[in-house]
Amino acid sequence: MNRMRMQLLMALVGLLAAALPLAMMTWLSWHHAANTAQAQLRETAERALERADRSYLQALTALQAMQHSPLSPCSPEHIQLMQTRVVTTSSVDQISYFQQGRVRCTSWGRPVAALAPGQPDHTTADGATLQLDQQPRAPYGRCMLSLRLGDYEALMDPYHFVDLIDTRDIRIAIATPDGRLIAQQSLPDQALLQSLLREPRSGDAGTLLFASARSEAWLAIVTTPRTGMGGIFLQQAWVLVPISLLVGAAAIACTIALSRRRYSLKGELSHAIRRNELYVVYQPIIELETGICVGAEALVRWRRADGSEVRPDLFIPLAEASGLVGAITDEVIQRVIVDMRDLLVGDRSAHIAINLAPEDMISGRALKVIAAKLAGTGIANQQIWLEATERGFMDIEKARAVISAARHSGHAVAIDDFGVGYSNLQYLQQLPLDALKIDKSFIDAIGTDSATSPVTGHIIDMAKTLGLFVVAEGVETEDQLAYLHSRQVEFAQGWLFAKALPREEFIAFHKRRQELYGAAREDMQNTQRQPGQ
C-alpha cells in the first residue's frame, strides 16, 4: 500500500513537472500577446496625439497668417486669400472672418446673414478656442469643429483628427484633455468610450482591448477586438511551448525567485530611504591643463544596516522603475549641500555635479528642490552642475525647456555617458548643453584595436565643434591621459586620479591638489595676461 501511494505521488509529481511548465509557458505566451497588443495600441494612441497636433497646428498656422493679412476685410482679394489658405491647409475646410462678434465673410464668400458664433467649449494653450459640433457656413452635410483665433475661425472636419493610415481593426477617438469628444471612428462600445473620457486608462473590457494617451492638448482613446491577439499568441506559443518542456520547473523556480528578490529589494530600498541608509561619495574631477581638482561628481551609495553594500546598478534602475528615484535625488541634493557647503563657499571655482534621473529632466521638479535647498546657504547656483543620461533627453522639447531653465538659473548642464544609448548629433544640436561626458567604454578603447577606438576622437571633435566642454570618464592609465591631453580635453575623472571618496577624504584630496597645482595655474594665468604673449 505504501509503495502504491509513493508511486501515485511520484506520478502526480511527474505530471505536475510536465504540465506546470507547459501551462506556464502557455500563459506567458498569452500574457506576452496581450502586452504586445497593448503596446501596439499605446503606440497608435501616441500616433493619434501626433496626428491631432498636426491637424491643429496646421489650422492654427493658417489663422495666425490671416491675422497678419494687410488686405481689406471681405474684399475680393481677402476672400481669395482665405480660399488659398483653405486649399493649402489639408486640415481646414473653411475660414471665416468675424467683425464685432459676427461672421462677415468666409472663404466661400459673403454669408446671407451675419451669423454669430456659439460659446467655445475649450481654450487651447495658444489662446485659440474650440467649439464642437459647429454648423458649417456651407453645406457639408455634417457638423464641423471650429477653431477660432482673433478675428478668424477655421472649420475642420473632425475626421482629420483620426484618419491614421494602416489601423485595420483599431478604432480611434480624439477629445480635449478634459474629456470633450472631438471625433471618433464609431467605437463599438459607446458606454466604454464615455467611461474612458471621464477616466483615461488602458486595459481589457471583455471583447475589447483599449488604451489611452494624453498630452497637454489632446486625449486619444483607441480600441481593438481581442481576436487580434490570436495571431500574436500562436507565434509565441510555437516557440515557447517546446522550450517549456525542456526548462520545466527550474525556469518557474528561477522566475519566482527573481520576482521575490525584486519585490524584496524594492521594499528594502523604500525602508533604506526612510532610515537614511543612503550616502554620497565624491568622484574628483580634474582640470587636465593644470592638474587641479575643480570639483566632483556626487554618487549615491547604499549601505545596509548590517554593513553590506548594494550596487548602484541594482538599486538605481529599481528606483526609477518603482517611483523612488525622486526621493533619492532629493536626498543626494540635501547631502551635497550639507557635505560641501564649506568647501564651495570657500572656493568659488569648485563645483559639484549632481545626476538627474530621466523623469527629473522631463518634469523639471529637481530644479525647484535645488533652488529651495540652496537658499541661504551661500552656495552659488553656478557651483551646482547637473548631469543626465541620454534617456533624459528623449523628449527633446521638454528636455530643452528644463535645460534652458537650469542654465538661466546659472547651472551648467552635461549629457552623461554619451554614446552608449540613443544620443546622436540631433540631440547635441537641439539642446542648449554646456558639457559632454564621454562614457568609460570609449576611454577604455583608447590605444587598443577595438572597433570603437576611433569613435572617441570623433566624439571629442563633435563636442568642440558645438562649443561643449568635454569630460572624460573612467581614466585609468597614463596612455589614456596623454591621449586626452593631445586632444585638448578639458576635464577628466577616474581611478588614475582617485576613486570616489567620502566627504572628508575628498575635501583633503581637493586641498592637496590645490596646493600642488594651484601655484602653477596662477603662473600660467599670469603668463597669459602678459603683453605680447
Short mmCIF file of C-alpha atoms in Angstrom, two decimals:
data_model
loop_
_atom_site.label_atom_id
_atom_site.label_comp_id
_atom_site.label_asym_id
_atom_site.label_seq_id
_atom_site.Cartn_x
_atom_site.Cartn_y
_atom_site.Cartn_z
CA MET A 1 0.00 0.00 0.00
CA ASN A 2 2.81 2.42 0.90
CA ARG A 3 4.57 1.58 -2.34
CA MET A 4 1.42 2.27 -4.33
CA ARG A 5 0.99 5.58 -2.55
CA MET A 6 4.58 6.52 -3.31
CA GLN A 7 4.20 5.57 -6.94
CA LEU A 8 0.99 7.59 -7.14
CA LEU A 9 2.72 10.56 -5.52
CA MET A 10 5.64 10.26 -7.93
CA ALA A 11 3.23 10.09 -10.84
CA LEU A 12 1.48 13.22 -9.65
CA VAL A 13 4.83 14.97 -9.28
CA GLY A 14 5.79 13.82 -12.77
CA LEU A 15 2.51 15.12 -14.20
CA LEU A 16 3.00 18.43 -12.46
CA ALA A 17 6.60 18.62 -13.69
CA ALA A 18 5.36 18.15 -17.26
CA ALA A 19 2.13 20.14 -17.07
CA LEU A 20 3.21 23.11 -14.99
CA PRO A 21 5.90 24.38 -17.41
CA LEU A 22 3.51 23.85 -20.30
CA ALA A 23 0.78 25.79 -18.54
CA MET A 24 3.22 28.50 -17.51
CA MET A 25 4.62 28.95 -21.00
CA THR A 26 1.12 28.95 -22.47
CA TRP A 27 0.16 31.66 -20.02
CA LEU A 28 3.35 33.57 -20.78
CA SER A 29 2.57 33.34 -24.49
CA TRP A 30 -0.91 34.74 -23.93
CA HIS A 31 0.36 37.36 -21.49
CA HIS A 32 3.06 38.44 -23.94
CA ALA A 33 0.48 38.60 -26.72
CA ALA A 34 -1.70 40.83 -24.53
CA ASN A 35 1.25 43.07 -23.68
CA THR A 36 2.26 43.26 -27.33
CA ALA A 37 -1.28 44.16 -28.35
CA GLN A 38 -1.45 46.77 -25.58
CA ALA A 39 1.90 48.22 -26.64
CA GLN A 40 0.67 48.46 -30.23
CA LEU A 41 -2.49 50.19 -29.01
CA ARG A 42 -0.49 52.66 -26.91
CA GLU A 43 1.74 53.37 -29.91
CA THR A 44 -1.35 54.01 -32.02
CA ALA A 45 -2.73 56.33 -29.32
CA GLU A 46 0.54 58.27 -29.35
CA ARG A 47 0.37 58.48 -33.15
CA ALA A 48 -3.20 59.76 -32.84
CA LEU A 49 -1.98 62.51 -30.50
CA GLU A 50 0.65 63.47 -33.06
CA ARG A 51 -1.97 63.46 -35.82
CA ALA A 52 -4.28 65.68 -33.77
CA ASP A 53 -1.39 68.04 -33.06
CA ARG A 54 -0.50 68.26 -36.76
CA SER A 55 -4.10 68.98 -37.77
CA TYR A 56 -4.48 71.58 -35.04
CA LEU A 57 -1.14 73.27 -35.77
CA GLN A 58 -1.90 73.43 -39.49
CA ALA A 59 -5.18 75.22 -38.78
CA LEU A 60 -3.60 77.46 -36.13
CA THR A 61 -0.81 78.46 -38.53
CA ALA A 62 -3.38 79.37 -41.20
CA LEU A 63 -5.31 81.54 -38.71
CA GLN A 64 -2.14 83.22 -37.47
CA ALA A 65 -1.19 84.04 -41.06
CA MET A 66 -4.64 85.53 -41.70
CA GLN A 67 -4.33 87.68 -38.57
CA HIS A 68 -1.39 89.46 -40.21
CA SER A 69 -3.08 89.97 -43.58
CA PRO A 70 -2.93 93.62 -44.73
CA LEU A 71 -5.86 93.15 -47.14
CA SER A 72 -9.13 94.97 -46.64
CA PRO A 73 -11.54 92.62 -44.80
CA CYS A 74 -14.04 90.82 -47.04
CA SER A 75 -12.63 92.37 -50.20
CA PRO A 76 -12.36 90.00 -53.18
CA GLU A 77 -8.61 89.75 -52.56
CA HIS A 78 -9.21 88.98 -48.87
CA ILE A 79 -11.75 86.25 -49.67
CA GLN A 80 -9.39 84.82 -52.30
CA LEU A 81 -6.59 84.71 -49.70
CA MET A 82 -8.87 82.77 -47.32
CA GLN A 83 -9.68 80.37 -50.15
CA THR A 84 -5.97 79.88 -50.83
CA ARG A 85 -5.34 79.11 -47.16
CA VAL A 86 -8.12 76.50 -47.21
CA VAL A 87 -6.74 74.85 -50.36
CA THR A 88 -3.18 74.72 -48.99
CA THR A 89 -4.13 73.58 -45.46
CA SER A 90 -5.28 69.97 -45.52
CA SER A 91 -7.00 70.06 -42.12
CA VAL A 92 -9.08 73.19 -42.83
CA ASP A 93 -12.31 73.15 -44.85
CA GLN A 94 -13.43 76.74 -44.37
CA ILE A 95 -12.13 80.03 -42.95
CA SER A 96 -14.44 82.78 -41.70
CA TYR A 97 -13.79 86.42 -40.81
CA PHE A 98 -15.53 87.96 -37.78
CA GLN A 99 -16.29 91.61 -37.12
CA GLN A 100 -17.99 92.80 -33.95
CA GLY A 101 -18.78 89.23 -32.98
CA ARG A 102 -20.46 88.17 -36.23
CA VAL A 103 -19.37 86.37 -39.39
CA ARG A 104 -18.91 88.93 -42.18
CA CYS A 105 -17.40 86.73 -44.87
CA THR A 106 -15.96 83.27 -45.41
CA SER A 107 -13.72 81.52 -47.88
CA TRP A 108 -16.99 80.75 -49.72
CA GLY A 109 -17.87 84.44 -49.99
CA ARG A 110 -20.24 86.64 -48.02
CA PRO A 111 -22.94 84.86 -45.96
CA VAL A 112 -26.61 85.66 -46.48
CA ALA A 113 -26.85 86.79 -42.85
CA ALA A 114 -24.22 87.98 -40.37
CA LEU A 115 -24.01 84.83 -38.27
CA ALA A 116 -22.89 84.92 -34.63
CA PRO A 117 -20.60 82.20 -33.22
CA GLY A 118 -21.61 79.95 -30.35
CA GLN A 119 -19.93 79.68 -26.98
CA PRO A 120 -16.48 77.98 -27.03
CA ASP A 121 -16.16 74.54 -25.45
CA HIS A 122 -12.40 74.62 -24.83
CA THR A 123 -9.49 77.08 -24.89
CA THR A 124 -6.08 75.81 -26.01
CA ALA A 125 -2.71 76.78 -24.57
CA ASP A 126 -2.16 79.02 -27.63
CA GLY A 127 -5.22 81.12 -26.76
CA ALA A 128 -7.37 79.67 -29.52
CA THR A 129 -10.90 78.45 -28.75
CA LEU A 130 -12.52 75.21 -29.86
CA GLN A 131 -16.23 74.79 -30.45
CA LEU A 132 -17.58 71.32 -31.06
CA ASP A 133 -20.46 70.34 -33.38
CA GLN A 134 -20.34 73.67 -35.22
CA GLN A 135 -22.64 74.06 -38.24
CA PRO A 136 -20.59 74.91 -41.36
CA ARG A 137 -21.14 78.07 -43.38
CA ALA A 138 -21.56 75.86 -46.45
CA PRO A 139 -23.47 72.55 -46.87
CA TYR A 140 -21.04 69.78 -45.86
CA GLY A 141 -23.79 67.53 -44.53
CA ARG A 142 -22.19 67.10 -41.10
CA CYS A 143 -21.12 69.17 -38.12
CA MET A 144 -17.63 70.60 -38.02
CA LEU A 145 -15.02 71.54 -35.44
CA SER A 146 -14.48 75.28 -35.03
CA LEU A 147 -11.07 76.72 -34.14
CA ARG A 148 -11.11 80.48 -33.57
CA LEU A 149 -8.19 82.85 -33.08
CA GLY A 150 -8.71 86.61 -33.01
CA ASP A 151 -10.95 87.70 -35.89
CA TYR A 152 -10.74 84.41 -37.78
CA GLU A 153 -12.28 80.96 -37.48
CA ALA A 154 -11.27 77.70 -39.17
CA LEU A 155 -13.82 74.94 -39.66
CA MET A 156 -12.34 71.45 -39.72
CA ASP A 157 -13.80 68.06 -40.45
CA PRO A 158 -13.28 66.16 -37.16
CA TYR A 159 -12.27 63.11 -39.20
CA HIS A 160 -8.94 64.86 -39.95
CA PHE A 161 -8.01 64.14 -36.33
CA VAL A 162 -8.49 60.36 -36.53
CA ASP A 163 -7.63 59.39 -40.12
CA LEU A 164 -4.50 57.37 -39.34
CA ILE A 165 -3.19 55.01 -42.02
CA ASP A 166 -2.96 51.23 -41.50
CA THR A 167 -5.02 50.94 -38.31
CA ARG A 168 -7.04 47.92 -39.56
CA ASP A 169 -9.48 46.87 -36.78
CA ILE A 170 -8.43 49.71 -34.46
CA ARG A 171 -10.96 52.43 -33.68
CA ILE A 172 -9.79 55.88 -32.56
CA ALA A 173 -11.36 58.75 -30.67
CA ILE A 174 -9.86 62.19 -30.01
CA ALA A 175 -11.02 64.51 -27.22
CA THR A 176 -9.89 67.57 -25.32
CA PRO A 177 -7.85 66.88 -22.16
CA ASP A 178 -10.98 67.39 -20.02
CA GLY A 179 -12.88 64.71 -21.96
CA ARG A 180 -14.90 66.65 -24.56
CA LEU A 181 -15.20 64.33 -27.56
CA ILE A 182 -13.98 65.86 -30.84
CA ALA A 183 -14.02 62.94 -33.25
CA GLN A 184 -14.35 59.15 -33.29
CA GLN A 185 -14.29 56.26 -35.73
CA SER A 186 -17.54 54.70 -34.48
CA LEU A 187 -16.15 52.97 -31.40
CA PRO A 188 -18.23 49.81 -30.86
CA ASP A 189 -18.81 50.37 -27.13
CA GLN A 190 -20.04 53.91 -26.52
CA ALA A 191 -20.52 53.28 -22.79
CA LEU A 192 -16.83 52.31 -22.54
CA LEU A 193 -15.89 55.42 -24.53
CA GLN A 194 -17.77 57.68 -22.12
CA SER A 195 -16.07 55.96 -19.19
CA LEU A 196 -12.62 56.46 -20.75
CA LEU A 197 -13.38 60.10 -21.46
CA ARG A 198 -14.05 60.55 -17.75
CA GLU A 199 -11.18 58.34 -16.57
CA PRO A 200 -8.50 57.66 -19.24
CA ARG A 201 -6.75 54.31 -18.76
CA SER A 202 -5.57 51.18 -20.59
CA GLY A 203 -6.86 47.66 -20.15
CA ASP A 204 -9.27 44.93 -21.21
CA ALA A 205 -13.06 45.18 -21.44
CA GLY A 206 -14.14 41.64 -22.29
CA THR A 207 -14.21 41.57 -26.08
CA LEU A 208 -12.18 44.76 -26.46
CA LEU A 209 -8.68 45.94 -25.62
CA PHE A 210 -8.34 49.66 -25.05
CA ALA A 211 -5.59 52.20 -24.40
CA SER A 212 -5.41 55.93 -23.71
CA ALA A 213 -2.75 58.58 -24.16
CA ARG A 214 -2.95 62.18 -23.09
CA SER A 215 -0.88 65.28 -23.85
CA GLU A 216 -1.32 68.86 -22.72
CA ALA A 217 -3.57 69.48 -25.73
CA TRP A 218 -5.39 66.21 -26.54
CA LEU A 219 -6.72 62.91 -25.23
CA ALA A 220 -6.55 59.87 -27.54
CA ILE A 221 -8.53 56.66 -26.98
CA VAL A 222 -8.11 53.51 -29.11
CA THR A 223 -9.84 50.12 -29.03
CA THR A 224 -9.43 46.86 -30.90
CA PRO A 225 -11.11 43.42 -30.69
CA ARG A 226 -9.35 40.80 -28.57
CA THR A 227 -9.42 38.47 -31.58
CA GLY A 228 -6.36 40.29 -32.92
CA MET A 229 -4.30 38.71 -30.13
CA GLY A 230 -4.76 35.22 -31.59
CA GLY A 231 -2.07 35.54 -34.28
CA ILE A 232 0.42 37.05 -31.83
CA PHE A 233 -0.30 34.27 -29.34
CA LEU A 234 0.26 31.49 -31.89
CA GLN A 235 3.58 32.98 -32.96
CA GLN A 236 4.78 32.98 -29.36
CA ALA A 237 3.32 29.57 -28.48
CA TRP A 238 5.15 27.70 -31.26
CA VAL A 239 8.45 28.91 -29.78
CA LEU A 240 7.79 28.95 -26.06
CA VAL A 241 5.84 25.73 -25.56
CA PRO A 242 8.64 23.37 -26.76
CA ILE A 243 11.10 25.29 -24.63
CA SER A 244 8.82 24.83 -21.62
CA LEU A 245 9.18 21.06 -21.87
CA LEU A 246 12.96 21.45 -21.51
CA VAL A 247 13.31 24.11 -18.83
CA GLY A 248 10.34 22.97 -16.76
CA ALA A 249 10.22 23.56 -13.08
CA ALA A 250 13.71 25.10 -12.99
CA ALA A 251 12.55 28.07 -15.08
CA ILE A 252 9.49 28.54 -12.89
CA ALA A 253 11.56 28.40 -9.72
CA CYS A 254 14.02 30.92 -11.15
CA THR A 255 11.20 33.26 -12.20
CA ILE A 256 9.58 33.08 -8.79
CA ALA A 257 12.92 33.59 -7.02
CA LEU A 258 13.79 36.62 -9.13
CA SER A 259 10.32 38.06 -8.65
CA ARG A 260 10.51 37.66 -4.87
CA ARG A 261 14.02 39.09 -4.80
CA ARG A 262 12.95 42.11 -6.81
CA TYR A 263 9.92 42.75 -4.63
CA SER A 264 12.04 42.30 -1.52
CA LEU A 265 14.74 44.67 -2.80
CA LYS A 266 12.14 47.30 -3.67
CA GLY A 267 10.72 47.15 -0.16
CA GLU A 268 14.23 47.29 1.30
CA LEU A 269 15.06 50.37 -0.78
CA SER A 270 11.93 52.18 0.37
CA HIS A 271 12.89 51.47 4.01
CA ALA A 272 16.53 52.41 3.32
CA ILE A 273 15.50 55.89 2.16
CA ARG A 274 13.47 56.43 5.33
CA ARG A 275 16.27 55.06 7.55
CA ASN A 276 18.96 57.25 5.91
CA GLU A 277 20.97 54.26 4.70
CA LEU A 278 21.88 56.14 1.51
CA TYR A 279 25.05 58.21 1.47
CA VAL A 280 27.09 60.13 -1.09
CA VAL A 281 30.67 59.75 -2.27
CA TYR A 282 32.53 62.20 -4.49
CA GLN A 283 34.42 61.30 -7.69
CA PRO A 284 37.04 64.06 -8.21
CA ILE A 285 37.02 65.97 -11.50
CA ILE A 286 40.47 67.12 -12.65
CA GLU A 287 41.27 70.04 -14.95
CA LEU A 288 43.80 68.43 -17.28
CA GLU A 289 45.61 71.63 -18.26
CA THR A 290 46.55 72.46 -14.65
CA GLY A 291 46.06 69.22 -12.70
CA ILE A 292 43.92 70.86 -10.03
CA CYS A 293 40.70 69.35 -8.71
CA VAL A 294 37.85 71.61 -9.86
CA GLY A 295 35.09 69.65 -8.19
CA ALA A 296 33.44 66.26 -8.09
CA GLU A 297 30.55 64.16 -9.29
CA ALA A 298 28.22 63.19 -6.44
CA LEU A 299 27.48 59.45 -6.50
CA VAL A 300 24.82 57.86 -4.32
CA ARG A 301 25.59 54.63 -2.44
CA TRP A 302 23.53 52.29 -0.27
CA ARG A 303 24.93 50.61 2.81
CA ARG A 304 22.52 48.31 4.65
CA ALA A 305 22.27 48.34 8.41
CA ASP A 306 24.35 45.15 8.50
CA GLY A 307 27.17 46.93 6.65
CA SER A 308 26.69 45.22 3.29
CA GLU A 309 26.68 47.39 0.17
CA VAL A 310 24.10 47.24 -2.64
CA ARG A 311 25.48 48.02 -6.08
CA PRO A 312 24.12 51.20 -7.72
CA ASP A 313 23.43 49.34 -10.98
CA LEU A 314 20.93 47.25 -8.99
CA PHE A 315 19.05 49.80 -6.95
CA ILE A 316 19.08 52.87 -9.27
CA PRO A 317 17.13 51.17 -12.12
CA LEU A 318 14.80 49.70 -9.50
CA ALA A 319 14.26 53.18 -8.03
CA GLU A 320 13.48 54.60 -11.48
CA ALA A 321 11.02 51.79 -12.22
CA SER A 322 9.25 51.99 -8.85
CA GLY A 323 8.92 55.76 -8.49
CA LEU A 324 11.50 56.09 -5.70
CA VAL A 325 14.16 57.92 -7.71
CA GLY A 326 12.73 61.34 -6.86
CA ALA A 327 13.25 60.72 -3.15
CA ILE A 328 16.82 59.58 -3.86
CA THR A 329 17.53 62.71 -5.90
CA ASP A 330 16.25 64.88 -3.05
CA GLU A 331 18.45 63.01 -0.58
CA VAL A 332 21.54 63.48 -2.77
CA ILE A 333 20.85 67.22 -3.15
CA GLN A 334 20.46 67.61 0.61
CA ARG A 335 23.59 65.57 1.36
CA VAL A 336 25.71 67.50 -1.17
CA ILE A 337 24.73 70.83 0.39
CA VAL A 338 25.46 69.59 3.93
CA ASP A 339 28.75 67.91 2.94
CA MET A 340 30.18 70.51 0.57
CA ARG A 341 28.85 73.87 1.80
CA ASP A 342 32.10 74.98 3.45
CA LEU A 343 34.25 73.85 0.52
CA LEU A 344 32.06 75.52 -2.13
CA VAL A 345 31.68 78.78 -0.22
CA GLY A 346 35.43 78.87 0.40
CA ASP A 347 36.39 78.03 -3.21
CA ARG A 348 34.11 79.68 -5.75
CA SER A 349 35.89 77.92 -8.62
CA ALA A 350 34.79 74.49 -7.37
CA HIS A 351 31.59 72.75 -8.38
CA ILE A 352 29.67 69.56 -7.59
CA ALA A 353 27.83 67.66 -10.35
CA ILE A 354 24.51 66.03 -9.43
CA ASN A 355 22.98 63.30 -11.57
CA LEU A 356 19.32 63.73 -12.50
CA ALA A 357 17.00 60.85 -13.41
CA PRO A 358 15.20 60.92 -16.80
CA GLU A 359 11.93 61.90 -15.12
CA ASP A 360 13.69 64.88 -13.50
CA MET A 361 14.80 66.12 -16.93
CA ILE A 362 11.25 65.83 -18.22
CA SER A 363 9.39 67.32 -15.25
CA GLY A 364 11.93 69.90 -14.01
CA ARG A 365 10.95 69.04 -10.42
CA ALA A 366 14.56 68.78 -9.26
CA LEU A 367 15.25 72.41 -10.19
CA LYS A 368 12.70 73.59 -7.65
CA VAL A 369 14.19 71.30 -5.00
CA ILE A 370 17.72 72.59 -5.68
CA ALA A 371 16.57 76.23 -5.57
CA ALA A 372 14.84 75.68 -2.23
CA LYS A 373 17.78 73.78 -0.72
CA LEU A 374 20.40 76.34 -1.87
CA ALA A 375 18.50 79.32 -0.46
CA GLY A 376 20.50 80.93 2.34
CA THR A 377 23.46 78.51 2.11
CA GLY A 378 25.88 80.87 0.38
CA ILE A 379 26.47 78.32 -2.39
CA ALA A 380 26.18 79.87 -5.87
CA ASN A 381 23.93 78.22 -8.43
CA GLN A 382 26.92 78.12 -10.80
CA GLN A 383 28.64 75.70 -8.40
CA ILE A 384 25.98 73.02 -8.87
CA TRP A 385 26.28 71.27 -12.22
CA LEU A 386 23.54 68.95 -13.47
CA GLU A 387 24.11 65.71 -15.39
CA ALA A 388 21.61 63.44 -17.11
CA THR A 389 21.99 60.33 -19.22
CA GLU A 390 20.78 60.20 -22.79
CA ARG A 391 17.40 58.76 -21.78
CA GLY A 392 16.65 62.05 -20.04
CA PHE A 393 16.74 63.83 -23.41
CA MET A 394 14.45 61.52 -25.37
CA ASP A 395 11.63 64.09 -25.22
CA ILE A 396 13.65 66.90 -26.79
CA GLU A 397 11.07 69.65 -26.34
CA LYS A 398 10.54 69.04 -22.62
CA ALA A 399 14.26 68.48 -22.03
CA ARG A 400 15.10 71.73 -23.85
CA ALA A 401 12.69 73.67 -21.60
CA VAL A 402 14.18 72.19 -18.42
CA ILE A 403 17.78 72.71 -19.59
CA SER A 404 17.04 76.33 -20.55
CA ALA A 405 15.51 76.95 -17.11
CA ALA A 406 18.52 75.34 -15.40
CA ARG A 407 21.04 77.40 -17.38
CA HIS A 408 19.00 80.55 -16.81
CA SER A 409 19.37 79.87 -13.07
CA GLY A 410 23.13 79.53 -13.51
CA HIS A 411 23.55 75.73 -13.53
CA ALA A 412 25.76 74.10 -16.15
CA VAL A 413 24.16 71.03 -17.77
CA ALA A 414 26.06 68.00 -19.12
CA ILE A 415 24.97 64.92 -21.02
CA ASP A 416 26.35 61.88 -19.18
CA ASP A 417 27.60 58.54 -20.59
CA PHE A 418 27.42 59.89 -24.13
CA GLY A 419 27.47 57.29 -26.90
CA VAL A 420 26.03 54.26 -25.10
CA GLY A 421 22.32 55.00 -25.59
CA TYR A 422 20.18 56.86 -28.08
CA SER A 423 22.04 60.15 -28.42
CA ASN A 424 23.19 61.46 -31.75
CA LEU A 425 24.13 64.76 -33.35
CA GLN A 426 20.46 65.79 -33.38
CA TYR A 427 20.37 65.87 -29.57
CA LEU A 428 23.53 67.92 -29.27
CA GLN A 429 22.42 70.43 -31.91
CA GLN A 430 18.94 70.96 -30.48
CA LEU A 431 19.72 71.03 -26.76
CA PRO A 432 21.43 74.01 -25.04
CA LEU A 433 24.03 71.89 -23.22
CA ASP A 434 27.29 73.02 -21.64
CA ALA A 435 29.31 69.81 -21.47
CA LEU A 436 29.56 66.28 -22.83
CA LYS A 437 30.84 63.37 -20.73
CA ILE A 438 32.41 60.55 -22.73
CA ASP A 439 31.46 57.14 -21.40
CA LYS A 440 34.20 54.97 -19.87
CA SER A 441 33.79 52.32 -22.57
CA PHE A 442 35.20 54.76 -25.17
CA ILE A 443 38.06 55.81 -22.88
CA ASP A 444 38.93 52.12 -22.36
CA ALA A 445 39.24 51.74 -26.15
CA ILE A 446 42.00 54.36 -26.43
CA GLY A 447 45.21 52.79 -27.76
CA THR A 448 43.56 49.43 -28.48
CA ASP A 449 42.41 47.64 -31.62
CA SER A 450 38.79 47.93 -30.52
CA ALA A 451 36.21 48.83 -33.19
CA THR A 452 35.13 51.76 -31.01
CA SER A 453 38.65 53.18 -30.65
CA PRO A 454 38.32 55.78 -33.47
CA VAL A 455 34.94 56.88 -32.14
CA THR A 456 36.49 58.65 -29.14
CA GLY A 457 38.24 61.21 -31.31
CA HIS A 458 35.09 61.83 -33.34
CA ILE A 459 33.09 62.47 -30.16
CA ILE A 460 35.68 64.96 -28.92
CA ASP A 461 35.75 66.77 -32.27
CA MET A 462 31.96 66.88 -32.42
CA ALA A 463 31.72 68.33 -28.91
CA LYS A 464 34.31 71.01 -29.62
CA THR A 465 32.59 71.97 -32.87
CA LEU A 466 29.41 72.56 -30.89
CA GLY A 467 31.27 74.57 -28.24
CA LEU A 468 30.84 72.00 -25.44
CA PHE A 469 33.28 71.21 -22.64
CA VAL A 470 34.45 67.59 -22.64
CA VAL A 471 34.74 65.44 -19.52
CA ALA A 472 36.36 62.01 -19.92
CA GLU A 473 35.04 59.35 -17.53
CA GLY A 474 36.95 56.33 -16.24
CA VAL A 475 40.51 57.44 -16.96
CA GLU A 476 42.79 54.74 -15.54
CA THR A 477 46.11 54.81 -17.45
CA GLU A 478 48.81 57.32 -18.35
CA ASP A 479 48.35 56.47 -22.04
CA GLN A 480 44.72 57.48 -21.84
CA LEU A 481 45.68 60.69 -20.06
CA ALA A 482 48.31 61.51 -22.70
CA TYR A 483 45.78 60.97 -25.48
CA LEU A 484 43.25 63.24 -23.80
CA HIS A 485 45.93 65.90 -23.32
CA SER A 486 46.79 65.70 -27.01
CA ARG A 487 43.13 66.21 -27.94
CA GLN A 488 42.85 69.17 -25.53
CA VAL A 489 40.11 67.60 -23.46
CA GLU A 490 39.30 69.95 -20.59
CA PHE A 491 38.34 67.64 -17.70
CA ALA A 492 38.69 64.01 -16.63
CA GLN A 493 37.80 61.72 -13.77
CA GLY A 494 38.80 58.18 -12.95
CA TRP A 495 40.93 55.92 -10.80
CA LEU A 496 44.15 57.32 -12.26
CA PHE A 497 43.46 60.37 -10.10
CA ALA A 498 41.28 58.94 -7.32
CA LYS A 499 38.38 56.65 -6.64
CA ALA A 500 35.08 58.03 -5.42
CA LEU A 501 35.84 59.39 -1.95
CA PRO A 502 33.86 60.01 1.24
CA ARG A 503 33.35 63.65 2.24
CA GLU A 504 36.40 64.08 4.45
CA GLU A 505 38.77 62.29 2.07
CA PHE A 506 37.54 64.29 -0.92
CA ILE A 507 37.99 67.61 0.89
CA ALA A 508 41.55 66.58 1.81
CA PHE A 509 42.20 65.45 -1.80
CA HIS A 510 40.86 68.73 -3.18
CA LYS A 511 43.09 70.73 -0.82
CA ARG A 512 46.20 68.71 -1.75
CA ARG A 513 45.64 69.22 -5.47
CA GLN A 514 45.13 72.93 -4.90
CA GLU A 515 48.41 73.17 -3.00
CA LEU A 516 50.31 71.10 -5.57
CA TYR A 517 48.96 72.65 -8.77
CA GLY A 518 47.34 75.94 -7.72
CA ALA A 519 50.58 77.93 -7.99
CA ALA A 520 51.28 76.50 -11.45
CA ARG A 521 47.81 77.52 -12.51
CA GLU A 522 48.31 81.08 -11.30
CA ASP A 523 51.69 81.28 -13.09
CA MET A 524 50.05 80.09 -16.29
CA GLN A 525 47.24 82.66 -15.98
CA ASN A 526 49.75 85.45 -15.28
CA THR A 527 51.78 84.42 -18.31
CA GLN A 528 48.67 84.52 -20.48
CA ARG A 529 47.94 88.05 -19.25
CA GLN A 530 51.43 89.40 -20.12
CA PRO A 531 51.52 91.71 -23.17
CA GLY A 532 52.76 90.14 -26.34
CA GLN A 533 52.17 86.60 -25.14
#
